[in-house]
């Protein structure tokens, strides 16, 4: 089948050029759920574009009957970040205007608690699908305010102009997958909400990181948190509902590179997930994969205790025990001393989860993450 | 009198070079309060260094009898930021490592509320000076934990290593003045806490911006908030105390420049303030200046509604009425249209408070602030 | 009259977005010469865009009879540079890919000397207009090679892809005006070739800088040098011709700002120049202005002898005598010394010609230019 | 033996901090030649620091009798570049002040040709060692002028202040080794002068790139070119001398990483070279390794023909034949088209010599080098 392809203007540059998004919509013959999948929100994290390319290739081979509902695909979803360069490195993690992480700018629908309580009460006799529809209406209505702010003389900063266009694409989605990578180098994994951890097994990655601390304003949270808040409120009123609405940040490999293994993992996982959710109507069955779920605060970051050069660092995926040497720092000085080698050992058991690209570090620069899988 | 000059190592760079702070301490013959004054926390905001130079010159002319207590001066207090360059512009507002604003990294002493309640209860029979001493001990003890974290194998990021050294200098201060400028171009003013607004008049600037919203982790808040929390707690227990502990962010002029008028304003204001606080024992009396106090949310920022070139923008300090034209945007395009001129009008009455240095803006880039002085 | 407006794609970004040029062509009823005027080749130098806007406004009021020949206008002619940001500063002076100055990338038509000699000999019996036409054909033919290189699998770097599009617009121009500013802050002036200095008076600026040293690969040189080489060759063969082909780099004000006075100067000068060249057929006569011509090596740049803060620097345009104090450096240290003030004096008589925007300088950073007008 | 360690101040930053060099000198009991070895002139190229560390370790185990002459070692020889960061990438290839490549700033001793002729004539009856001594004196005398320029009120730019300190260390060296890496990712090789190609075999790398085109102002050229010019002049006068003075740019691995194999290659090669030159007096004999010498213009750089993501690129060191596919470009668009995959094939036979770190490229960004080894 052939996708509907549409282009959405994002913002005009000082030069008069306009940066845009392009959306590929595969719309099935049967009605159904809407999956929204984007890639490259951080400029260096390009793996997901190759995954989306493979999805487009694959979906194009399907007949319309094989899709129930809709699949929306948005590669290179942040042109501002993708095109940020310093020397020839892709540095698009933070907006250069305000230093904000491009994945901490999103607007979450929130009402004050009495409004939410009133709404929940008014829905107690409705079936879940009606509640969902009514709540979505509220979210969309609130979203109109964002556009009004943009149109005022004061207007709003770059990040708010951008988020308006991007979030508008998935306000009515059922499943959101935001494909990232480490901006450094990392293993493949997914972030997941503890309330939706069950389904993580269908993404076919080895590790799931559960967000036990509130991150704030990330794309996945901005989408799902309003629904979790509603579930909590309804539950307090004695009506326990779990909406079939999910949000994932899928992390595939490292920055500035397209690792073919990570691409294959991402493609296979997303296809399986869409099959499980029955948007894809395939002959094969979806499979569930054993996944190790770990809380986010079990990621222990190591920073350089002094300036120097990183040597003999353990490779990604290495298992370590507390006290094992994980890297060396070759440190020079300007006090007429010989250079010294400093051994750094892990404080906990765990797994080498993420490592810096740059092995030349000032004191306090990031070196590596150890994921403590105990517990 | 001659200051005690000491150098404190901040952090070692990858090259083996070490960045340091240098502290000038003028210690009076009589015991008394401690004033701590620093400048250039954001790399582009250099005016305060010239103010500190004038203070050093002036204090050097005094006899030891003319100071009661201590005055600590720290120019160029953030070498990492001061030396950040892009092309030849000083861009040191955000850490390049994590995109964090250099003035949103500081650690605030906080206890859980039951601890604070217990402490407050235990002090009800003590006089304010004893409470102050006891509370400071708690702050210093908590601060030891920061050092312990730095010394672990994991260590801590650049910003935490840096803040440890910097905040250590003023844990026991009574008055903190952190001299900033706009990174853009602005009028002279001071940020102030509503609980300390009374004394703002001694800084001899025309405007005071009251922080009605919590900013978070700025240097002034990190210093004063613990004391405000204690005051609130004691007050709830029926013991209303206002500690003579104050914190100011003094804003002088614009980025990358040393405006002599702003230097003169800063020097005169700080000298007068120290005189008022009787650290300086001068023959002349301190004076109080009428100051217009405005809440922080009355600063209305204007962002470019589309990409273009800013023209005909009103000058700093201009008074405006709602509906007045405040700038034009000359906007080019790539759709075979003529370029267009767009007029932007102010939504409120007010004062041109801050303007961007760069008149070439992408859609959503900052253009100017209008301070709405209506109450 | 209404211009023909056309858009030319420059290059595709990694995100799939395309940056373009837009050209405004005012084509008169009578045939005649072609003037090509562009602005904003360096990203920070935006003044010329406002000049071009005023030219568009003005030319639009004319009847087609009032133009003989063509006027091509290209504002924001370097979108890559215009949109380069660091923090909020426009840093587009160098390509981030190879560090090259955006105005040192252009291709100059060159043949080996025997080819040029052969060509010159073959033209000895032709009138200037025919020689001009024949030489242009050779230039255009050589230019085809550039496109061939782009189309090879190896392709060519960003700067060569860009220059191909930009220089293609003016290969057949008679007069080229490339409007720049200082990326710092400067007075208004024009660069000029000594062989064309006579006409500089019609640009109505006070100073002309004559390029006595070969700069290399700048836009103005790349356009004019081939013609100067031909003139030299013909002259050696006894046929002295001065082609009516000219090239100017007009420097208006400073970086990141649109100084209305500089805009007015630029508009008035270009209009007068086009009138003098009879492309504009106006009722008023072109006027010639006394201009001070100075050789380029008379611009003396001053660099910071040590790191510090610039104070008390003389204002732009100030006349100085050798030995006069031109700025102070407030220099801090980390060796337990008091900060010091260093006075810097000019080595020559002259004029304050250009000053740095940033008053915070590392040792060796640029501070100011003194133009030595003696001679 | 224990090295003499000395620290040399380079330049003071705006913050008052000073960046320095540290030199490790191993001075043998017997007089002899001087070898000068430095690393990390470009900020991202850190491999050489680890090589120098291993050399320090190794030389420290020797007795003073085992060194004839002197070995000077300068790790992290460019602190300005080493500490340049953007996000967390080390971008120190170009000075941010003037966009200059840090290895194109060096001063080459040059006289006008009649001076050189006069000098050469005056030395015709001298033995090579005396000529060497006399020529060095001239070089040193000329070098004094550099210092005088620095000390003038005008002073000189950062790069000239820096080069003065760095080049001063090796004016009297016999052998210079400047250890670089690719700022991207590359195989190990050495640059060499065709006049010294014979000795390249002792560096124990597989490839030598001969500089057939003049690069200009690189560290190796600035050191050796004056001697080559003298040799040429003497040869014209009938006195063919080849001074035992050599200069190498040794390229080990890629940017931001310390590849242990490259470190081992570098250490082994330099030790062998010093042994061959008899500065090291070791029991083992120096060995010569077969090396493939290729002219520099046989490095064919491939640039992206359009914007996109690099996929399926051949690995470093792969042998290719003309017409082989060397990489794919996954290119997105904003014109409602499907993304496309573009295959790029090599124009020549050769070897994958160097590849970009970043696989996300704008049109015209660097992708890879193919070294054409055919002769």
mmCIF file of N, CA and C in Angstrom, chain B residues 241-297:
data_model
loop_
_atom_site.group_PDB
_atom_site.id
_atom_site.type_symbol
_atom_site.label_atom_id
_atom_site.label_comp_id
_atom_site.label_asym_id
_atom_site.label_seq_id
_atom_site.Cartn_x
_atom_site.Cartn_y
_atom_site.Cartn_z
ATOM 1 N N UNK B 241 10.921 35.701 63.641
ATOM 2 C CA UNK B 241 12.275 36.264 63.587
ATOM 3 C C UNK B 241 12.583 36.585 62.141
ATOM 4 N N UNK B 242 13.252 37.716 61.917
ATOM 5 C CA UNK B 242 13.797 37.986 60.597
ATOM 6 C C UNK B 242 15.302 38.065 60.763
ATOM 7 N N UNK B 243 15.981 37.043 60.302
ATOM 8 C CA UNK B 243 17.440 37.031 60.435
ATOM 9 C C UNK B 243 18.038 38.121 59.557
ATOM 10 N N UNK B 244 19.116 38.716 60.032
ATOM 11 C CA UNK B 244 19.779 39.735 59.207
ATOM 12 C C UNK B 244 20.714 39.041 58.205
ATOM 13 N N UNK B 245 20.080 38.272 57.340
ATOM 14 C CA UNK B 245 20.804 37.534 56.310
ATOM 15 C C UNK B 245 20.122 37.850 54.993
ATOM 16 N N UNK B 246 20.886 38.286 54.021
ATOM 17 C CA UNK B 246 20.287 38.769 52.780
ATOM 18 C C UNK B 246 21.070 38.285 51.568
ATOM 19 N N UNK B 247 20.384 38.295 50.450
ATOM 20 C CA UNK B 247 20.968 37.783 49.219
ATOM 21 C C UNK B 247 20.414 38.579 48.042
ATOM 22 N N UNK B 248 21.292 39.032 47.175
ATOM 23 C CA UNK B 248 20.908 39.891 46.059
ATOM 24 C C UNK B 248 21.569 39.438 44.770
ATOM 25 N N UNK B 249 20.817 39.485 43.705
ATOM 26 C CA UNK B 249 21.426 39.374 42.383
ATOM 27 C C UNK B 249 21.296 40.744 41.750
ATOM 28 N N UNK B 250 22.438 41.388 41.633
ATOM 29 C CA UNK B 250 22.471 42.758 41.138
ATOM 30 C C UNK B 250 22.772 42.715 39.645
ATOM 31 N N UNK B 251 21.900 43.308 38.853
ATOM 32 C CA UNK B 251 22.028 43.230 37.393
ATOM 33 C C UNK B 251 22.487 44.581 36.847
ATOM 34 N N UNK B 252 23.650 44.570 36.233
ATOM 35 C CA UNK B 252 24.271 45.813 35.774
ATOM 36 C C UNK B 252 24.571 45.750 34.285
ATOM 37 N N UNK B 253 23.755 46.437 33.487
ATOM 38 C CA UNK B 253 24.049 46.572 32.061
ATOM 39 C C UNK B 253 23.965 45.291 31.273
ATOM 40 N N UNK B 254 24.782 45.205 30.226
ATOM 41 C CA UNK B 254 24.624 44.140 29.246
ATOM 42 C C UNK B 254 25.841 43.250 29.079
ATOM 43 N N UNK B 255 25.700 42.253 28.247
ATOM 44 C CA UNK B 255 26.713 41.238 28.059
ATOM 45 C C UNK B 255 27.889 41.707 27.226
ATOM 46 N N UNK B 256 29.049 41.184 27.500
ATOM 47 C CA UNK B 256 30.284 41.368 26.741
ATOM 48 C C UNK B 256 30.813 42.798 26.793
ATOM 49 N N UNK B 257 30.134 43.670 27.516
ATOM 50 C CA UNK B 257 30.576 45.061 27.568
ATOM 51 C C UNK B 257 30.735 45.518 29.008
ATOM 52 N N UNK B 258 31.553 46.556 29.192
ATOM 53 C CA UNK B 258 31.700 47.172 30.518
ATOM 54 C C UNK B 258 31.250 48.606 30.395
ATOM 55 N N UNK B 259 29.972 48.823 30.642
ATOM 56 C CA UNK B 259 29.397 50.154 30.563
ATOM 57 C C UNK B 259 29.830 50.945 31.805
ATOM 58 N N UNK B 260 30.562 52.066 31.625
ATOM 59 C CA UNK B 260 31.068 52.801 32.802
ATOM 60 C C UNK B 260 29.956 53.268 33.733
ATOM 61 N N UNK B 261 28.810 53.632 33.195
ATOM 62 C CA UNK B 261 27.699 54.075 34.042
ATOM 63 C C UNK B 261 27.224 52.937 34.933
ATOM 64 N N UNK B 262 27.129 51.741 34.386
ATOM 65 C CA UNK B 262 26.705 50.599 35.190
ATOM 66 C C UNK B 262 27.748 50.273 36.253
ATOM 67 N N UNK B 263 29.023 50.418 35.903
ATOM 68 C CA UNK B 263 30.082 50.182 36.893
ATOM 69 C C UNK B 263 29.932 51.170 38.044
ATOM 70 N N UNK B 264 29.723 52.444 37.714
ATOM 71 C CA UNK B 264 29.588 53.477 38.745
ATOM 72 C C UNK B 264 28.376 53.188 39.628
ATOM 73 N N UNK B 265 27.267 52.808 38.990
ATOM 74 C CA UNK B 265 26.054 52.470 39.743
ATOM 75 C C UNK B 265 26.316 51.322 40.711
ATOM 76 N N UNK B 266 26.968 50.303 40.223
ATOM 77 C CA UNK B 266 27.230 49.128 41.049
ATOM 78 C C UNK B 266 28.147 49.446 42.221
ATOM 79 N N UNK B 267 29.195 50.182 41.947
ATOM 80 C CA UNK B 267 30.153 50.507 43.006
ATOM 81 C C UNK B 267 29.488 51.350 44.091
ATOM 82 N N UNK B 268 28.763 52.365 43.656
ATOM 83 C CA UNK B 268 28.112 53.285 44.592
ATOM 84 C C UNK B 268 27.070 52.542 45.435
ATOM 85 N N UNK B 269 26.313 51.671 44.786
ATOM 86 C CA UNK B 269 25.257 50.938 45.489
ATOM 87 C C UNK B 269 25.825 49.969 46.514
ATOM 88 N N UNK B 270 26.837 49.243 46.142
ATOM 89 C CA UNK B 270 27.394 48.247 47.073
ATOM 90 C C UNK B 270 28.070 48.932 48.255
ATOM 91 N N UNK B 271 28.796 50.006 47.967
ATOM 92 C CA UNK B 271 29.440 50.760 49.050
ATOM 93 C C UNK B 271 28.385 51.271 50.036
ATOM 94 N N UNK B 272 27.308 51.804 49.494
ATOM 95 C CA UNK B 272 26.238 52.338 50.338
ATOM 96 C C UNK B 272 25.581 51.225 51.161
ATOM 97 N N UNK B 273 25.388 50.083 50.507
ATOM 98 C CA UNK B 273 24.766 48.943 51.184
ATOM 99 C C UNK B 273 25.641 48.466 52.344
ATOM 100 N N UNK B 274 26.949 48.357 52.095
ATOM 101 C CA UNK B 274 27.875 47.906 53.152
ATOM 102 C C UNK B 274 27.954 48.925 54.283
ATOM 103 N N UNK B 275 27.800 50.178 53.922
ATOM 104 C CA UNK B 275 27.765 51.247 54.917
ATOM 105 C C UNK B 275 26.486 51.119 55.763
ATOM 106 N N UNK B 276 25.385 50.920 55.077
ATOM 107 C CA UNK B 276 24.107 50.734 55.776
ATOM 108 C C UNK B 276 24.186 49.547 56.743
ATOM 109 N N UNK B 277 24.853 48.497 56.306
ATOM 110 C CA UNK B 277 24.957 47.303 57.132
ATOM 111 C C UNK B 277 26.074 47.435 58.178
ATOM 112 N N UNK B 278 26.749 48.567 58.178
ATOM 113 C CA UNK B 278 27.777 48.892 59.171
ATOM 114 C C UNK B 278 29.007 47.983 59.133
ATOM 115 N N UNK B 279 29.171 47.287 58.002
ATOM 116 C CA UNK B 279 30.478 46.636 57.807
ATOM 117 C C UNK B 279 31.480 47.728 57.480
ATOM 118 N N UNK B 280 31.064 48.664 56.644
ATOM 119 C CA UNK B 280 31.868 49.863 56.427
ATOM 120 C C UNK B 280 31.494 50.892 57.480
ATOM 121 N N UNK B 281 32.514 51.438 58.092
ATOM 122 C CA UNK B 281 32.300 52.455 59.121
ATOM 123 C C UNK B 281 32.778 53.782 58.554
ATOM 124 N N UNK B 282 31.897 54.414 57.764
ATOM 125 C CA UNK B 282 32.300 55.627 57.065
ATOM 126 C C UNK B 282 31.731 56.850 57.748
ATOM 127 N N UNK B 283 32.327 57.987 57.469
ATOM 128 C CA UNK B 283 31.837 59.233 58.068
ATOM 129 C C UNK B 283 30.483 59.605 57.472
ATOM 130 N N UNK B 284 30.328 59.333 56.189
ATOM 131 C CA UNK B 284 29.042 59.661 55.553
ATOM 132 C C UNK B 284 27.985 58.635 55.965
ATOM 133 N N UNK B 285 26.708 59.038 55.891
ATOM 134 C CA UNK B 285 25.617 58.119 56.230
ATOM 135 C C UNK B 285 25.133 57.392 54.981
ATOM 136 N N UNK B 286 24.671 56.183 55.200
ATOM 137 C CA UNK B 286 24.056 55.456 54.088
ATOM 138 C C UNK B 286 22.765 56.153 53.709
ATOM 139 N N UNK B 287 22.444 56.104 52.431
ATOM 140 C CA UNK B 287 21.199 56.718 51.985
ATOM 141 C C UNK B 287 20.278 55.643 51.398
ATOM 142 N N UNK B 288 18.993 55.961 51.435
ATOM 143 C CA UNK B 288 18.014 55.048 50.838
ATOM 144 C C UNK B 288 17.411 55.746 49.626
ATOM 145 N N UNK B 289 17.188 54.983 48.600
ATOM 146 C CA UNK B 289 16.794 55.516 47.308
ATOM 147 C C UNK B 289 15.395 54.994 47.012
ATOM 148 N N UNK B 290 14.512 55.832 46.443
ATOM 149 C CA UNK B 290 13.207 55.257 46.087
ATOM 150 C C UNK B 290 13.398 54.206 44.994
ATOM 151 N N UNK B 291 12.820 53.067 45.144
ATOM 152 C CA UNK B 291 12.983 51.992 44.172
ATOM 153 C C UNK B 291 11.601 51.492 43.751
ATOM 154 N N UNK B 292 11.444 51.234 42.469
ATOM 155 C CA UNK B 292 10.187 50.681 41.979
ATOM 156 C C UNK B 292 10.277 49.165 42.040
ATOM 157 N N UNK B 293 9.432 48.545 42.858
ATOM 158 C CA UNK B 293 9.456 47.091 42.999
ATOM 159 C C UNK B 293 8.377 46.484 42.118
ATOM 160 N N UNK B 294 8.768 45.536 41.303
ATOM 161 C CA UNK B 294 7.830 44.904 40.368
ATOM 162 C C UNK B 294 7.995 43.398 40.487
ATOM 163 N N UNK B 295 6.879 42.686 40.367
ATOM 164 C CA UNK B 295 6.966 41.235 40.450
ATOM 165 C C UNK B 295 7.554 40.654 39.173
ATOM 166 N N UNK B 296 8.265 39.554 39.326
ATOM 167 C CA UNK B 296 9.009 38.992 38.208
ATOM 168 C C UNK B 296 8.101 38.602 37.042
ATOM 169 N N UNK B 297 6.896 38.164 37.346
ATOM 170 C CA UNK B 297 6.042 37.746 36.231
ATOM 171 C C UNK B 297 5.484 38.930 35.449
#
